[in-house]
Coordinates of C-alpha atoms and ligand atoms in Angstrom, one line a residue:
M1 CA 195.7 36.3 108.3
R2 CA 194.7 32.7 107.7
S3 CA 196.0 32.4 104.2
F4 CA 199.2 34.4 104.9
F5 CA 200.7 31.7 107.1
N6 CA 199.8 28.8 104.8
R7 CA 203.1 26.9 104.1
K8 CA 205.2 29.5 105.9
K9 CA 208.1 28.1 108.0
I10 CA 207.8 29.2 111.6
L11 CA 210.0 28.6 114.6
I12 CA 208.5 29.1 118.1
T13 CA 211.0 29.2 121.0
G14 CA 209.2 28.2 124.3
G15 CA 206.8 26.5 122.0
L16 CA 205.6 23.9 124.6
G17 CA 204.7 26.6 127.0
F18 CA 201.4 28.4 127.5
I19 CA 201.5 31.1 124.9
G20 CA 203.8 29.2 122.5
S21 CA 201.6 26.1 122.3
N22 CA 198.4 28.2 121.8
L23 CA 200.1 30.1 119.0
A24 CA 201.4 26.9 117.4
R25 CA 197.9 25.5 117.5
R26 CA 196.5 28.5 115.5
L27 CA 199.4 28.4 113.0
V28 CA 199.2 24.7 112.4
D29 CA 195.4 25.1 111.7
W30 CA 196.3 27.7 109.2
G31 CA 198.7 25.5 107.3
G32 CA 201.9 26.8 108.8
R33 CA 205.0 24.5 109.0
V34 CA 205.8 24.9 112.6
T35 CA 208.8 23.9 114.7
L36 CA 208.8 24.2 118.5
V37 CA 211.9 24.6 120.5
D38 CA 211.6 24.0 124.2
S39 CA 214.0 22.9 127.0
L40 CA 211.1 21.5 129.1
I41 CA 212.9 22.7 132.3
P42 CA 210.5 21.2 134.9
E43 CA 210.0 24.5 136.9
Y44 CA 208.9 26.4 133.8
G45 CA 205.6 26.2 131.8
G46 CA 206.5 23.7 129.1
N47 CA 204.2 20.8 128.9
L48 CA 203.9 18.2 126.2
Y49 CA 200.2 17.8 127.0
N50 CA 199.8 21.3 125.6
I51 CA 200.2 19.9 122.0
K52 CA 198.7 16.5 122.6
D53 CA 196.0 16.8 120.0
F54 CA 198.2 18.2 117.2
K55 CA 201.6 16.7 118.0
D56 CA 201.8 14.9 114.7
R57 CA 201.5 18.2 112.8
V58 CA 204.4 20.0 114.4
A59 CA 208.1 19.3 114.7
V60 CA 209.3 19.4 118.3
N61 CA 213.0 20.0 119.2
I62 CA 213.8 19.6 122.8
S63 CA 216.8 22.0 123.1
D64 CA 217.8 25.0 125.1
V65 CA 218.0 28.5 123.6
R66 CA 221.2 29.0 125.6
D67 CA 222.8 26.5 123.1
R68 CA 223.8 28.8 120.3
Y69 CA 224.9 26.0 118.0
S70 CA 221.4 24.4 118.2
M71 CA 219.8 27.8 117.6
E72 CA 222.0 28.4 114.5
V73 CA 220.7 25.2 112.9
L74 CA 217.1 25.8 114.0
V75 CA 216.7 29.4 112.6
Q76 CA 217.9 28.3 109.2
G77 CA 215.3 28.5 106.5
Q78 CA 212.5 29.9 108.8
D79 CA 210.3 32.7 107.6
F80 CA 209.2 33.7 111.2
L81 CA 210.6 33.4 114.7
F82 CA 208.2 33.8 117.6
N83 CA 210.7 34.2 120.4
L84 CA 208.9 33.2 123.5
A85 CA 211.3 31.1 125.5
G86 CA 211.9 32.7 128.9
Q87 CA 212.4 32.3 132.6
T88 CA 209.2 34.0 133.7
S89 CA 209.3 34.0 137.5
H90 CA 210.1 37.4 139.1
L91 CA 210.9 35.8 142.4
D92 CA 213.2 33.2 140.9
S93 CA 215.1 35.9 139.1
M94 CA 216.0 37.3 142.5
L95 CA 216.9 33.9 144.0
D96 CA 218.9 32.8 140.9
P97 CA 219.8 35.9 138.9
H98 CA 222.4 34.3 136.7
T99 CA 220.0 31.8 135.2
D100 CA 217.6 34.6 134.4
L101 CA 220.5 36.5 132.8
E102 CA 221.6 33.5 130.7
I103 CA 218.1 32.8 129.3
N104 CA 216.4 36.2 129.1
C105 CA 219.4 38.2 128.1
R106 CA 222.5 36.4 126.8
A107 CA 220.6 33.7 124.9
Q108 CA 218.5 36.4 123.2
L109 CA 221.7 38.0 121.8
S110 CA 222.9 34.6 120.6
I111 CA 219.5 34.0 118.9
L112 CA 219.8 37.3 117.1
E113 CA 223.4 36.6 116.1
A114 CA 222.3 33.2 114.7
C115 CA 219.7 35.1 112.6
R116 CA 222.3 37.6 111.4
R117 CA 224.7 34.8 110.4
V118 CA 222.4 32.3 108.8
N119 CA 219.0 33.9 108.1
P120 CA 218.9 37.7 108.1
L121 CA 215.6 37.7 106.2
I122 CA 213.7 36.2 109.1
K123 CA 211.1 38.2 111.0
V124 CA 211.2 38.0 114.8
I125 CA 208.5 38.7 117.3
F126 CA 209.7 38.9 120.8
A127 CA 207.6 38.4 124.0
S128 CA 208.5 41.2 126.3
T129 CA 206.8 42.2 129.5
R130 CA 205.2 45.2 131.3
Q131 CA 207.7 44.4 134.1
V132 CA 210.2 46.6 132.3
Y133 CA 208.3 49.7 133.6
G134 CA 208.6 48.8 137.3
I135 CA 206.3 50.8 139.5
P136 CA 204.1 53.0 137.3
R137 CA 204.6 56.7 137.6
Y138 CA 201.3 57.3 135.9
L139 CA 198.3 55.2 134.6
P140 CA 197.6 53.9 132.1
V141 CA 201.2 53.2 131.3
D142 CA 202.2 54.0 127.6
E143 CA 205.4 53.1 125.8
K144 CA 206.9 56.5 126.7
H145 CA 206.9 55.7 130.3
L146 CA 210.3 55.5 132.0
L147 CA 211.8 52.0 132.1
Y148 CA 212.7 51.3 135.7
P149 CA 212.5 47.6 136.5
V150 CA 212.1 46.5 140.1
D151 CA 213.6 43.0 139.6
V152 CA 216.4 41.2 137.8
N153 CA 213.8 39.6 135.4
G154 CA 212.7 43.1 134.3
I155 CA 216.2 44.2 133.6
N156 CA 217.1 41.1 131.5
K157 CA 213.8 41.1 129.6
M158 CA 214.5 44.8 128.9
A159 CA 217.9 44.0 127.5
G160 CA 216.4 41.1 125.5
E161 CA 213.8 43.4 124.0
W162 CA 216.3 46.1 123.1
Y163 CA 218.7 43.7 121.4
H164 CA 215.8 42.9 119.1
I165 CA 215.3 46.5 118.3
V166 CA 219.0 47.2 117.8
Y167 CA 219.3 44.2 115.4
N168 CA 216.2 45.6 113.5
N169 CA 217.8 49.0 113.2
V170 CA 221.4 48.1 112.6
Y171 CA 221.2 44.9 110.7
R172 CA 217.7 45.1 109.2
I173 CA 216.6 41.9 110.9
R174 CA 213.0 42.8 111.1
A175 CA 211.8 42.5 114.8
T176 CA 208.9 43.6 116.9
A177 CA 208.6 43.5 120.7
L178 CA 205.2 43.1 122.4
R179 CA 205.1 44.1 126.1
L180 CA 202.6 41.6 127.5
T181 CA 200.6 42.2 130.6
N182 CA 199.0 39.4 132.6
T183 CA 198.0 36.8 130.0
Y184 CA 195.7 34.0 131.0
G185 CA 193.8 31.1 129.4
P186 CA 193.9 27.4 128.7
R187 CA 197.4 25.8 129.0
M188 CA 198.8 28.4 131.4
R189 CA 200.9 27.1 134.2
I190 CA 198.8 26.6 137.3
K191 CA 201.0 24.3 139.4
D192 CA 202.1 27.0 141.8
A193 CA 202.5 30.8 142.2
R194 CA 205.8 30.8 140.4
Q195 CA 204.6 32.5 137.2
T196 CA 201.3 34.2 138.1
F197 CA 199.0 34.4 141.1
L198 CA 196.0 33.8 138.8
G199 CA 197.3 30.3 137.9
I200 CA 197.4 29.1 141.5
W201 CA 194.0 30.7 142.2
I202 CA 192.5 28.7 139.4
R203 CA 194.0 25.5 140.6
R204 CA 192.9 26.1 144.2
I205 CA 189.3 26.9 143.2
I206 CA 189.0 23.8 141.1
E207 CA 190.5 21.7 143.9
G208 CA 188.1 23.2 146.4
D209 CA 190.9 24.8 148.5
P210 CA 191.0 28.5 149.6
F211 CA 193.4 30.8 147.7
E212 CA 195.3 33.8 149.0
I213 CA 195.3 37.5 148.1
F214 CA 198.4 39.3 149.0
G215 CA 198.2 42.8 150.5
D216 CA 194.8 44.4 150.8
G217 CA 193.3 43.3 147.4
T218 CA 193.2 46.8 146.0
Q219 CA 196.0 46.3 143.5
I220 CA 194.8 46.9 140.0
R221 CA 195.9 44.8 137.0
D222 CA 194.8 44.3 133.4
F223 CA 194.4 40.9 131.8
N224 CA 194.5 39.6 128.3
Y225 CA 192.9 36.4 127.2
I226 CA 195.3 34.1 125.3
D227 CA 193.4 34.3 121.9
D228 CA 193.7 38.1 121.9
V229 CA 197.5 37.9 122.6
I230 CA 197.9 35.5 119.8
D231 CA 196.1 37.9 117.4
A232 CA 198.7 40.5 118.4
F233 CA 201.7 38.2 117.7
L234 CA 200.3 37.3 114.3
L235 CA 199.5 40.9 113.3
A236 CA 203.0 41.9 114.4
A237 CA 204.4 39.2 112.2
I238 CA 202.5 40.2 109.1
R239 CA 202.5 44.0 109.2
E240 CA 205.5 46.0 108.1
E241 CA 204.5 48.9 110.3
A242 CA 205.5 46.7 113.3
D243 CA 209.1 46.4 112.2
G244 CA 211.4 48.0 114.9
Q245 CA 208.4 48.8 117.1
V246 CA 207.8 48.1 120.8
Y247 CA 204.1 47.8 121.7
N248 CA 202.1 47.5 124.9
L249 CA 199.2 45.1 125.0
G250 CA 196.5 45.8 127.5
A251 CA 192.8 45.6 128.2
D252 CA 189.8 47.9 128.6
D253 CA 188.6 46.3 131.9
P254 CA 191.4 46.6 134.5
V255 CA 190.2 45.1 137.8
N256 CA 191.5 45.0 141.4
L257 CA 192.5 41.7 142.8
M258 CA 189.6 41.5 145.3
D259 CA 187.0 42.0 142.5
L260 CA 188.9 39.5 140.4
A261 CA 188.7 37.0 143.2
K262 CA 184.9 37.7 143.5
L263 CA 184.4 37.3 139.8
L264 CA 186.2 34.0 139.7
T265 CA 184.3 32.5 142.6
Q266 CA 181.0 33.8 141.1
I267 CA 181.7 32.2 137.7
R268 CA 182.7 28.9 139.3
G269 CA 179.8 29.0 141.8
S270 CA 182.2 28.2 144.6
G271 CA 185.6 29.0 146.1
T272 CA 186.9 30.9 149.1
Y273 CA 189.9 33.2 149.6
Q274 CA 191.7 34.9 152.4
V275 CA 193.6 38.2 152.4
I276 CA 197.0 37.9 153.9
P277 CA 200.0 40.3 154.3
F278 CA 202.4 40.4 151.3
P279 CA 205.3 38.0 151.9
A280 CA 208.3 40.2 152.3
E281 CA 210.3 38.8 149.4
R282 CA 207.4 39.5 147.1
K283 CA 206.5 42.9 148.5
V284 CA 209.9 44.4 147.6
I285 CA 209.5 43.5 143.9
D286 CA 205.7 44.3 143.7
I287 CA 204.8 47.0 141.2
G288 CA 201.6 48.2 142.8
D289 CA 198.8 49.2 140.4
Y290 CA 199.3 48.7 136.7
Y291 CA 197.3 48.9 133.5
A292 CA 198.5 49.7 130.0
D293 CA 197.7 52.2 127.3
Y294 CA 197.6 50.1 124.2
A295 CA 196.7 52.9 121.8
S296 CA 200.0 52.4 119.7
V297 CA 199.3 48.9 118.7
Q298 CA 195.7 49.7 118.1
R299 CA 196.7 52.6 115.8
D300 CA 199.4 50.8 113.9
L301 CA 198.1 47.3 113.7
G302 CA 194.4 47.6 114.5
W303 CA 194.8 45.3 117.5
K304 CA 192.3 45.4 120.3
P305 CA 191.4 42.7 122.9
K306 CA 188.1 41.1 122.1
T307 CA 187.5 38.8 125.0
P308 CA 185.8 40.3 128.1
L309 CA 187.5 39.2 131.4
K310 CA 184.4 37.2 132.5
E311 CA 184.2 35.2 129.3
G312 CA 187.9 34.5 129.3
L313 CA 187.9 33.3 132.9
R314 CA 184.9 31.1 132.2
K315 CA 186.7 29.4 129.3
T316 CA 189.9 29.0 131.4
L317 CA 188.1 27.4 134.3
E318 CA 186.3 25.1 131.9
Y319 CA 189.6 24.0 130.4
F320 CA 191.3 23.3 133.7
T321 CA 188.3 21.6 135.2
Q322 CA 188.5 19.1 132.3
H323 CA 192.3 18.7 132.1
L324 CA 193.5 19.5 135.7
T325 CA 195.5 16.4 136.3
H326 CA 197.9 17.2 133.4
Y327 CA 198.9 20.5 135.0
L328 CA 199.7 19.5 138.5
Ligands
NAD1 N1 202.0 34.8 130.5 C1 202.2 36.1 130.8 O1 201.4 36.7 131.5 C2 203.4 36.9 130.3 C3 203.5 38.2 130.7 C4 204.6 38.9 130.2 C5 205.5 38.3 129.4 N2 205.4 37.0 129.1 C6 206.5 36.4 128.2 O2 205.9 35.6 127.3 C7 206.8 34.5 127.0 C8 206.0 33.2 127.1 O3 205.4 33.1 128.4 P1 204.4 32.0 128.9 O4 203.4 32.6 129.8 O5 204.0 31.2 127.7 O6 205.4 31.1 129.8 P2 205.7 29.6 129.8 O7 206.6 29.3 130.9 O8 204.5 28.8 129.7 O9 206.5 29.4 128.4 C9 207.9 29.7 128.3 C10 208.5 28.4 127.7 O10 209.9 28.7 127.5 C11 210.5 27.5 127.8 N3 211.9 27.8 128.1 C12 212.3 28.5 129.2 N4 213.7 28.5 129.2 C13 214.1 27.9 128.0 C14 215.3 27.7 127.5 N5 216.4 28.1 128.1 N6 215.4 27.1 126.3 C15 214.3 26.7 125.7 N7 213.1 26.8 126.2 C16 212.9 27.5 127.4 C17 209.8 26.8 128.9 O11 210.0 25.4 129.0 C18 208.4 27.2 128.6 O12 207.8 26.1 127.8 C19 207.9 34.6 128.1 O13 209.1 35.0 127.4 C20 207.4 35.6 129.1 O14 208.4 36.3 129.7 C21 204.4 36.3 129.5

């Protein structure tokens, strides 16, 4: 993969965020010519500190993917588009559904239209989400599972995902969608519980404060370490088999939240937590237990997560212990 991206022109939307900045880091190291687009909306995960040590080796364009004129200029001449910009909070999508619609749905169509008009040879990899499935009817959840979102975010991400597949099928703009599950690691947003509960747990543990488990702690989730997720994005970009496909990512070691909390405090050697009832506004959009069947991406692209949960959590805690002040 390393030589494949050498001198390739790559655009990453949401490039100052958690996944985008880690992806950029890898691509720059491999000789890619990378441009990051990010709006740096304060409530989202974009953070200039994420690219501090390689900022001179990437182009950064602070613009909004909702601006279709900017996007039309930015996609020109690019070999790859990693399309990661998104409003990621499920709760916020219920409180402000129109913003979620604009970013996760309408802007996605504009981006694809820009590709169709000025760069139909580009390959696009879209960051979708397991949230499109809603409450699992069976476990592990494979790609044949019914799509039945429980929140506005899930609906808009689903539309965004399917625009990509339709543009692949109708206009031959090669596109792949990866349905991510909980992704964690260095540079994730840990400020509050807006994006993921794990972020705020990590912050609280490092600051020496108790963190909260909602419900009874028996909900099961699967977690992918960031480096593994980046491998999946890169494989999807390279491999023709991925064109027009939608793949789940997932992990071999699903865990319930109580065990996850114990593991974190054990790795850290400190930390306390309390189990509290689900806040009502979160309970109504909770999906219960979830873990994915990732056999399709393994079969087609040979992808498999490599980082055990314990090792990934250790690296994540290490990173944030060192860099905490830049993420508050
Ligand atoms: N991290 C996860 O666990 C997870 C799970 C499922 C799906 N995803 C998807 O992966 C993608 C990246 O997620 P992340 O965890 O890196 O989140 P993140 O918030 O760290 O990154 C998203 C980036 O998009 C930028 N952005 C948001 N709206 C924008 C706009 N209108 N114009 C330009 N930039 C904008 C934000 O500033 C941020 O930097 C998202 O699309 C998300 O839905 C992530």
